[in-house]
Amino acid sequence: METLWEFTNTDRLDIWDEKIEDLNPWNILEEHPDNNPSNYKTLSINEFNELYIFYNSLDKNFIDMIGNVIEIGTGNLYGATGKFSLFSLKPTLEVLRIAKLEIKQIPDIKFFEFSKFSEENGWGNNFSKDKLKNMW
């Protein structure tokens, strides 16, 4: 899921948004008659089918964590956040709730202090996943 990491290190969030919505398990697993692989512009039919099978093999909590992490990134994508945003707070709290149930060791918030919400108009400074690799 390299596309998830692109959010922290791209200046082209419009392109990221299209790709990430196509990867969202909540979209792919949607049981609606109009939901079909041809609706996903950034995925081939084979990629869609592989993701559909993969997501169906996952625990519901893990699917919800992925969906909520995507919501955190997309919730304020085309609007300003100011000092506070319910669009990102609600899914963040849901990820935390699930993480407390499912993950043995949650990363310490201090590892993320280098990119503050107050920087870059609420986006924080860009960084690559390599910056976090050996932190915990």
PDB file of N, CA and C in Angstrom, residues 37 44-54:
ATOM      1  N   PRO A  37     -15.549  -3.148 -11.552  1.00  0.00           N
ATOM      2  CA  PRO A  37     -14.147  -2.771 -11.773  1.00  0.00           C
ATOM      3  C   PRO A  37     -13.949  -1.616 -12.750  1.00  0.00           C
ATOM      4  N   SER A  44      -6.649  -1.767 -12.843  1.00  0.00           N
ATOM      5  CA  SER A  44      -7.080  -2.680 -13.905  1.00  0.00           C
ATOM      6  C   SER A  44      -8.148  -3.606 -13.313  1.00  0.00           C
ATOM      7  N   ILE A  45      -8.824  -4.337 -14.163  1.00  0.00           N
ATOM      8  CA  ILE A  45      -9.828  -5.290 -13.682  1.00  0.00           C
ATOM      9  C   ILE A  45      -9.166  -6.341 -12.795  1.00  0.00           C
ATOM     10  N   ASN A  46      -7.979  -6.797 -13.189  1.00  0.00           N
ATOM     11  CA  ASN A  46      -7.262  -7.778 -12.369  1.00  0.00           C
ATOM     12  C   ASN A  46      -6.881  -7.215 -11.006  1.00  0.00           C
ATOM     13  N   GLU A  47      -6.404  -5.968 -10.974  1.00  0.00           N
ATOM     14  CA  GLU A  47      -6.048  -5.343  -9.693  1.00  0.00           C
ATOM     15  C   GLU A  47      -7.272  -5.207  -8.802  1.00  0.00           C
ATOM     16  N   PHE A  48      -8.383  -4.782  -9.393  1.00  0.00           N
ATOM     17  CA  PHE A  48      -9.622  -4.675  -8.624  1.00  0.00           C
ATOM     18  C   PHE A  48      -9.992  -6.031  -8.037  1.00  0.00           C
ATOM     19  N   ASN A  49      -9.979  -7.069  -8.859  1.00  0.00           N
ATOM     20  CA  ASN A  49     -10.360  -8.408  -8.397  1.00  0.00           C
ATOM     21  C   ASN A  49      -9.421  -8.927  -7.318  1.00  0.00           C
ATOM     22  N   GLU A  50      -8.117  -8.667  -7.469  1.00  0.00           N
ATOM     23  CA  GLU A  50      -7.157  -9.071  -6.445  1.00  0.00           C
ATOM     24  C   GLU A  50      -7.420  -8.352  -5.124  1.00  0.00           C
ATOM     25  N   LEU A  51      -7.691  -7.057  -5.206  1.00  0.00           N
ATOM     26  CA  LEU A  51      -7.998  -6.303  -3.986  1.00  0.00           C
ATOM     27  C   LEU A  51      -9.301  -6.778  -3.352  1.00  0.00           C
ATOM     28  N   TYR A  52     -10.290  -7.064  -4.176  1.00  0.00           N
ATOM     29  CA  TYR A  52     -11.571  -7.558  -3.667  1.00  0.00           C
ATOM     30  C   TYR A  52     -11.364  -8.866  -2.886  1.00  0.00           C
ATOM     31  N   ILE A  53     -10.604  -9.773  -3.444  1.00  0.00           N
ATOM     32  CA  ILE A  53     -10.320 -11.045  -2.766  1.00  0.00           C
ATOM     33  C   ILE A  53      -9.505 -10.797  -1.495  1.00  0.00           C
ATOM     34  N   PHE A  54      -8.475  -9.948  -1.606  1.00  0.00           N
ATOM     35  CA  PHE A  54      -7.630  -9.646  -0.450  1.00  0.00           C
ATOM     36  C   PHE A  54      -8.441  -9.017   0.672  1.00  0.00           C
TER      37      PHE A  54
END
